[in-house]
mmCIF file with all atom_site columns, C-alpha atoms in Angstrom:
data_model
loop_
_atom_site.group_PDB
_atom_site.id
_atom_site.type_symbol
_atom_site.label_atom_id
_atom_site.label_alt_id
_atom_site.label_comp_id
_atom_site.label_asym_id
_atom_site.label_entity_id
_atom_site.label_seq_id
_atom_site.pdbx_PDB_ins_code
_atom_site.Cartn_x
_atom_site.Cartn_y
_atom_site.Cartn_z
_atom_site.occupancy
_atom_site.B_iso_or_equiv
_atom_site.pdbx_formal_charge
_atom_site.auth_seq_id
_atom_site.auth_comp_id
_atom_site.auth_asym_id
_atom_site.auth_atom_id
_atom_site.pdbx_PDB_model_num
ATOM 1   C CA . UNK A 1 1   ? -9.381  9.990   11.197  1.00 74.00 ? 294 UNK A CA 1
ATOM 2   C CA . UNK A 1 2   ? -6.077  8.168   11.087  1.00 79.00 ? 295 UNK A CA 1
ATOM 3   C CA . UNK A 1 3   ? -3.096  9.982   12.660  1.00 86.00 ? 296 UNK A CA 1
ATOM 4   C CA . UNK A 1 4   ? 0.101   7.852   11.780  1.00 91.00 ? 297 UNK A CA 1
ATOM 5   C CA . UNK A 1 5   ? 2.967   8.825   13.591  1.00 89.00 ? 298 UNK A CA 1
ATOM 6   C CA . UNK A 1 6   ? 2.195   10.450  16.724  1.00 90.00 ? 299 UNK A CA 1
ATOM 7   C CA . UNK A 1 7   ? 4.372   9.538   19.476  1.00 90.00 ? 300 UNK A CA 1
ATOM 8   C CA . UNK A 1 8   ? 2.469   7.483   22.477  1.00 92.00 ? 301 UNK A CA 1
ATOM 9   C CA . UNK A 1 9   ? -0.151  6.525   20.060  1.00 90.00 ? 302 UNK A CA 1
ATOM 10  C CA . UNK A 1 10  ? 0.188   5.399   16.804  1.00 91.00 ? 303 UNK A CA 1
ATOM 11  C CA . UNK A 1 11  ? 4.280   6.058   15.903  1.00 89.00 ? 304 UNK A CA 1
ATOM 12  C CA . UNK A 1 12  ? 4.429   2.399   14.512  1.00 89.00 ? 305 UNK A CA 1
ATOM 13  C CA . UNK A 1 13  ? 1.560   3.213   11.760  1.00 90.00 ? 306 UNK A CA 1
ATOM 14  C CA . UNK A 1 14  ? 2.542   4.701   8.226   1.00 90.00 ? 307 UNK A CA 1
ATOM 15  C CA . UNK A 1 15  ? 0.281   5.182   5.511   1.00 89.00 ? 308 UNK A CA 1
ATOM 16  C CA . UNK A 1 16  ? 1.116   4.898   1.840   1.00 89.00 ? 309 UNK A CA 1
ATOM 17  C CA . UNK A 1 17  ? -0.741  6.227   -1.105  1.00 88.00 ? 310 UNK A CA 1
ATOM 18  C CA . UNK A 1 18  ? 0.142   5.322   -4.749  1.00 88.00 ? 311 UNK A CA 1
ATOM 19  C CA . UNK A 1 19  ? -1.824  8.019   -7.092  1.00 83.00 ? 312 UNK A CA 1
ATOM 20  C CA . UNK A 1 20  ? -1.456  6.930   -10.340 1.00 79.00 ? 313 UNK A CA 1
ATOM 21  C CA . UNK A 1 21  ? -3.368  6.060   -13.842 1.00 76.00 ? 314 UNK A CA 1
ATOM 22  C CA . UNK A 1 22  ? -5.913  4.203   -12.564 1.00 70.00 ? 315 UNK A CA 1
ATOM 23  C CA . UNK A 1 23  ? -8.957  5.255   -10.719 1.00 59.00 ? 316 UNK A CA 1
ATOM 24  C CA . UNK A 1 24  ? -10.057 1.883   -9.125  1.00 59.00 ? 317 UNK A CA 1
ATOM 25  C CA . UNK A 1 25  ? -7.911  0.817   -6.452  1.00 66.00 ? 318 UNK A CA 1
ATOM 26  C CA . UNK A 1 26  ? -7.722  -1.964  -3.903  1.00 70.00 ? 319 UNK A CA 1
ATOM 27  C CA . UNK A 1 27  ? -7.936  -1.408  -0.149  1.00 83.00 ? 320 UNK A CA 1
ATOM 28  C CA . UNK A 1 28  ? -4.789  -3.656  1.405   1.00 87.00 ? 321 UNK A CA 1
ATOM 29  C CA . UNK A 1 29  ? -3.964  -3.860  4.910   1.00 88.00 ? 322 UNK A CA 1
ATOM 30  C CA . UNK A 1 30  ? -1.017  -5.481  7.231   1.00 90.00 ? 323 UNK A CA 1
ATOM 31  C CA . UNK A 1 31  ? -0.519  -5.185  10.581  1.00 90.00 ? 324 UNK A CA 1
ATOM 32  C CA . UNK A 1 32  ? 2.744   -6.866  12.026  1.00 88.00 ? 325 UNK A CA 1
ATOM 33  C CA . UNK A 1 33  ? 2.762   -7.519  15.674  1.00 83.00 ? 326 UNK A CA 1
ATOM 34  C CA . UNK A 1 34  ? 5.300   -9.423  17.027  1.00 86.00 ? 327 UNK A CA 1
ATOM 35  C CA . UNK A 1 35  ? 6.119   -11.456 13.481  1.00 85.00 ? 328 UNK A CA 1
ATOM 36  C CA . UNK A 1 36  ? 2.494   -12.019 13.816  1.00 89.00 ? 329 UNK A CA 1
ATOM 37  C CA . UNK A 1 37  ? 1.221   -10.924 10.129  1.00 92.00 ? 330 UNK A CA 1
ATOM 38  C CA . UNK A 1 38  ? -2.425  -10.415 9.523   1.00 95.00 ? 331 UNK A CA 1
ATOM 39  C CA . UNK A 1 39  ? -4.102  -9.515  5.962   1.00 95.00 ? 332 UNK A CA 1
ATOM 40  C CA . UNK A 1 40  ? -6.756  -7.456  5.003   1.00 94.00 ? 333 UNK A CA 1
ATOM 41  C CA . UNK A 1 41  ? -8.665  -6.681  1.909   1.00 92.00 ? 334 UNK A CA 1
ATOM 42  C CA . UNK A 1 42  ? -11.195 -4.214  1.411   1.00 87.00 ? 335 UNK A CA 1
ATOM 43  C CA . UNK A 1 43  ? -13.423 -1.888  -0.809  1.00 78.00 ? 336 UNK A CA 1
ATOM 44  C CA . UNK A 1 44  ? -13.784 1.501   -0.962  1.00 64.00 ? 337 UNK A CA 1
ATOM 45  C CA . UNK A 1 45  ? -12.039 4.203   1.423   1.00 68.00 ? 338 UNK A CA 1
ATOM 46  C CA . UNK A 1 46  ? -13.135 4.472   5.042   1.00 69.00 ? 339 UNK A CA 1
ATOM 47  C CA . UNK A 1 47  ? -14.786 7.921   4.494   1.00 70.00 ? 340 UNK A CA 1
ATOM 48  C CA . UNK A 1 48  ? -17.534 9.256   5.724   1.00 73.00 ? 341 UNK A CA 1
ATOM 49  C CA . UNK A 1 49  ? -19.220 10.199  2.384   1.00 75.00 ? 342 UNK A CA 1
ATOM 50  C CA . UNK A 1 50  ? -18.733 6.399   1.824   1.00 71.00 ? 343 UNK A CA 1
ATOM 51  C CA . UNK A 1 51  ? -19.508 4.550   5.056   1.00 74.00 ? 344 UNK A CA 1
ATOM 52  C CA . UNK A 1 52  ? -22.850 6.320   5.363   1.00 78.00 ? 345 UNK A CA 1
ATOM 53  C CA . UNK A 1 53  ? -24.309 5.970   1.844   1.00 77.00 ? 346 UNK A CA 1
ATOM 54  C CA . UNK A 1 54  ? -22.705 2.385   1.232   1.00 77.00 ? 347 UNK A CA 1
ATOM 55  C CA . UNK A 1 55  ? -22.423 -1.084  2.230   1.00 78.00 ? 348 UNK A CA 1
ATOM 56  C CA . UNK A 1 56  ? -18.332 -1.566  2.849   1.00 78.00 ? 349 UNK A CA 1
ATOM 57  C CA . UNK A 1 57  ? -16.409 -5.123  3.260   1.00 83.00 ? 350 UNK A CA 1
ATOM 58  C CA . UNK A 1 58  ? -13.317 -5.776  5.206   1.00 88.00 ? 351 UNK A CA 1
ATOM 59  C CA . UNK A 1 59  ? -12.259 -9.442  5.207   1.00 94.00 ? 352 UNK A CA 1
ATOM 60  C CA . UNK A 1 60  ? -9.081  -11.653 6.276   1.00 96.00 ? 353 UNK A CA 1
ATOM 61  C CA . UNK A 1 61  ? -6.586  -13.285 4.093   1.00 94.00 ? 354 UNK A CA 1
ATOM 62  C CA . UNK A 1 62  ? -5.656  -16.654 5.574   1.00 93.00 ? 355 UNK A CA 1
ATOM 63  C CA . UNK A 1 63  ? -4.470  -18.943 2.562   1.00 88.00 ? 356 UNK A CA 1
ATOM 64  C CA . UNK A 1 64  ? -0.660  -18.943 2.861   1.00 87.00 ? 357 UNK A CA 1
ATOM 65  C CA . UNK A 1 65  ? -0.393  -18.718 -0.805  1.00 84.00 ? 358 UNK A CA 1
ATOM 66  C CA . UNK A 1 66  ? -2.518  -15.365 -1.331  1.00 87.00 ? 359 UNK A CA 1
ATOM 67  C CA . UNK A 1 67  ? -0.692  -14.031 1.984   1.00 89.00 ? 360 UNK A CA 1
ATOM 68  C CA . UNK A 1 68  ? 2.636   -14.350 0.056   1.00 87.00 ? 361 UNK A CA 1
ATOM 69  C CA . UNK A 1 69  ? 1.294   -12.655 -2.805  1.00 86.00 ? 362 UNK A CA 1
ATOM 70  C CA . UNK A 1 70  ? -0.557  -9.501  -0.862  1.00 89.00 ? 363 UNK A CA 1
ATOM 71  C CA . UNK A 1 71  ? 3.319   -9.435  0.725   1.00 91.00 ? 364 UNK A CA 1
ATOM 72  C CA . UNK A 1 72  ? 4.737   -9.180  -3.377  1.00 89.00 ? 365 UNK A CA 1
ATOM 73  C CA . UNK A 1 73  ? 2.451   -6.483  -3.862  1.00 88.00 ? 366 UNK A CA 1
ATOM 74  C CA . UNK A 1 74  ? 3.233   -4.825  -0.958  1.00 91.00 ? 367 UNK A CA 1
ATOM 75  C CA . UNK A 1 75  ? 6.594   -4.569  -1.493  1.00 92.00 ? 368 UNK A CA 1
ATOM 76  C CA . UNK A 1 76  ? 5.923   -3.147  -5.058  1.00 91.00 ? 369 UNK A CA 1
ATOM 77  C CA . UNK A 1 77  ? 4.381   -0.835  -3.472  1.00 91.00 ? 370 UNK A CA 1
ATOM 78  C CA . UNK A 1 78  ? 6.605   0.140   -0.736  1.00 93.00 ? 371 UNK A CA 1
ATOM 79  C CA . UNK A 1 79  ? 9.717   0.518   -3.570  1.00 94.00 ? 372 UNK A CA 1
ATOM 80  C CA . UNK A 1 80  ? 7.434   2.956   -5.852  1.00 94.00 ? 373 UNK A CA 1
ATOM 81  C CA . UNK A 1 81  ? 9.704   5.864   -6.193  1.00 95.00 ? 374 UNK A CA 1
ATOM 82  C CA . UNK A 1 82  ? 7.534   7.667   -8.841  1.00 93.00 ? 375 UNK A CA 1
ATOM 83  C CA . UNK A 1 83  ? 3.980   7.767   -7.421  1.00 92.00 ? 376 UNK A CA 1
ATOM 84  C CA . UNK A 1 84  ? 4.228   7.283   -3.676  1.00 93.00 ? 377 UNK A CA 1
ATOM 85  C CA . UNK A 1 85  ? 3.349   9.444   -0.640  1.00 94.00 ? 378 UNK A CA 1
ATOM 86  C CA . UNK A 1 86  ? 3.435   9.277   2.794   1.00 94.00 ? 379 UNK A CA 1
ATOM 87  C CA . UNK A 1 87  ? 0.418   10.511  5.099   1.00 93.00 ? 380 UNK A CA 1
ATOM 88  C CA . UNK A 1 88  ? 2.278   12.812  7.673   1.00 93.00 ? 381 UNK A CA 1
ATOM 89  C CA . UNK A 1 89  ? 0.921   13.738  11.039  1.00 92.00 ? 382 UNK A CA 1
ATOM 90  C CA . UNK A 1 90  ? -0.664  16.669  10.491  1.00 92.00 ? 383 UNK A CA 1
ATOM 91  C CA . UNK A 1 91  ? -2.795  15.112  7.523   1.00 90.00 ? 384 UNK A CA 1
ATOM 92  C CA . UNK A 1 92  ? -1.051  16.357  4.530   1.00 93.00 ? 385 UNK A CA 1
ATOM 93  C CA . UNK A 1 93  ? 0.562   14.145  2.280   1.00 94.00 ? 386 UNK A CA 1
ATOM 94  C CA . UNK A 1 94  ? 4.530   14.065  1.113   1.00 96.00 ? 387 UNK A CA 1
ATOM 95  C CA . UNK A 1 95  ? 5.542   12.991  -2.331  1.00 96.00 ? 388 UNK A CA 1
ATOM 96  C CA . UNK A 1 96  ? 8.642   10.155  -1.543  1.00 94.00 ? 389 UNK A CA 1
ATOM 97  C CA . UNK A 1 97  ? 11.139  11.265  -3.667  1.00 92.00 ? 390 UNK A CA 1
ATOM 98  C CA . UNK A 1 98  ? 13.312  9.102   -5.439  1.00 92.00 ? 391 UNK A CA 1
ATOM 99  C CA . UNK A 1 99  ? 17.152  8.744   -4.630  1.00 91.00 ? 392 UNK A CA 1
ATOM 100 C CA . UNK A 1 100 ? 19.479  10.107  -7.343  1.00 92.00 ? 393 UNK A CA 1
ATOM 101 C CA . UNK A 1 101 ? 21.574  7.117   -9.276  1.00 92.00 ? 394 UNK A CA 1
ATOM 102 C CA . UNK A 1 102 ? 18.067  4.906   -8.077  1.00 91.00 ? 395 UNK A CA 1
ATOM 103 C CA . UNK A 1 103 ? 15.928  3.058   -10.722 1.00 93.00 ? 396 UNK A CA 1
ATOM 104 C CA . UNK A 1 104 ? 12.610  4.341   -11.376 1.00 93.00 ? 397 UNK A CA 1
ATOM 105 C CA . UNK A 1 105 ? 9.545   1.961   -9.693  1.00 93.00 ? 398 UNK A CA 1
ATOM 106 C CA . UNK A 1 106 ? 6.457   2.835   -10.658 1.00 92.00 ? 399 UNK A CA 1
ATOM 107 C CA . UNK A 1 107 ? 3.897   0.562   -9.125  1.00 89.00 ? 400 UNK A CA 1
ATOM 108 C CA . UNK A 1 108 ? 1.479   0.661   -11.947 1.00 88.00 ? 401 UNK A CA 1
ATOM 109 C CA . UNK A 1 109 ? 4.449   -0.226  -14.545 1.00 89.00 ? 402 UNK A CA 1
ATOM 110 C CA . UNK A 1 110 ? 5.444   -3.160  -12.130 1.00 88.00 ? 403 UNK A CA 1
ATOM 111 C CA . UNK A 1 111 ? 2.169   -4.948  -12.061 1.00 85.00 ? 404 UNK A CA 1
ATOM 112 C CA . UNK A 1 112 ? 1.228   -4.570  -15.628 1.00 84.00 ? 405 UNK A CA 1
ATOM 113 C CA . UNK A 1 113 ? 4.638   -6.509  -16.238 1.00 83.00 ? 406 UNK A CA 1
ATOM 114 C CA . UNK A 1 114 ? 3.498   -8.800  -13.863 1.00 79.00 ? 407 UNK A CA 1
ATOM 115 C CA . UNK A 1 115 ? 0.385   -9.542  -14.889 1.00 74.00 ? 408 UNK A CA 1
ATOM 116 C CA . UNK A 1 116 ? 1.346   -10.224 -18.751 1.00 74.00 ? 409 UNK A CA 1
ATOM 117 C CA . UNK A 1 117 ? 4.755   -11.885 -17.612 1.00 68.00 ? 410 UNK A CA 1
ATOM 118 C CA . UNK A 1 118 ? 5.023   -13.619 -14.046 1.00 62.00 ? 411 UNK A CA 1
ATOM 119 C CA . UNK A 1 119 ? 8.292   -14.110 -14.156 1.00 61.00 ? 412 UNK A CA 1
ATOM 120 C CA . UNK A 1 120 ? 9.309   -10.716 -13.922 1.00 55.00 ? 413 UNK A CA 1
ATOM 121 C CA . UNK A 1 121 ? 11.004  -9.887  -10.339 1.00 55.00 ? 414 UNK A CA 1
ATOM 122 C CA . UNK A 1 122 ? 10.014  -7.480  -7.867  1.00 51.00 ? 415 UNK A CA 1
ATOM 123 C CA . UNK A 1 123 ? 12.286  -4.519  -8.729  1.00 48.00 ? 416 UNK A CA 1
ATOM 124 C CA . UNK A 1 124 ? 15.036  -3.642  -6.764  1.00 45.00 ? 417 UNK A CA 1
ATOM 125 C CA . UNK A 1 125 ? 17.547  -0.965  -6.251  1.00 41.00 ? 418 UNK A CA 1
ATOM 126 C CA . UNK A 1 126 ? 20.275  -1.251  -8.136  1.00 36.00 ? 419 UNK A CA 1
#
């Protein structure tokens, strides 16, 4: 299993999870090393029950416009302070708590609005 934040092994790895109203969800993988940005999209959870019984796919994203749009989506997810959880080294998840006085940011709400009105900017903290 992936163990994020383990000194000497994975201290630069973070796993964020947004749990909300939609059962079906995407898998976006983003890697950055020495300013080399790599994006991948994939199918289901990489769990034994999925990998053993089905065919799962992962593919790189090469087109600059698609990379830019994926980064937009990742930024929305990373600003979520309503439904985002962070995987800890011990395998448990810790809920990200909104700081008092900051605007509520819900990934699902932002992306639903964005899908109907592409002029809506990424929400920023006030």
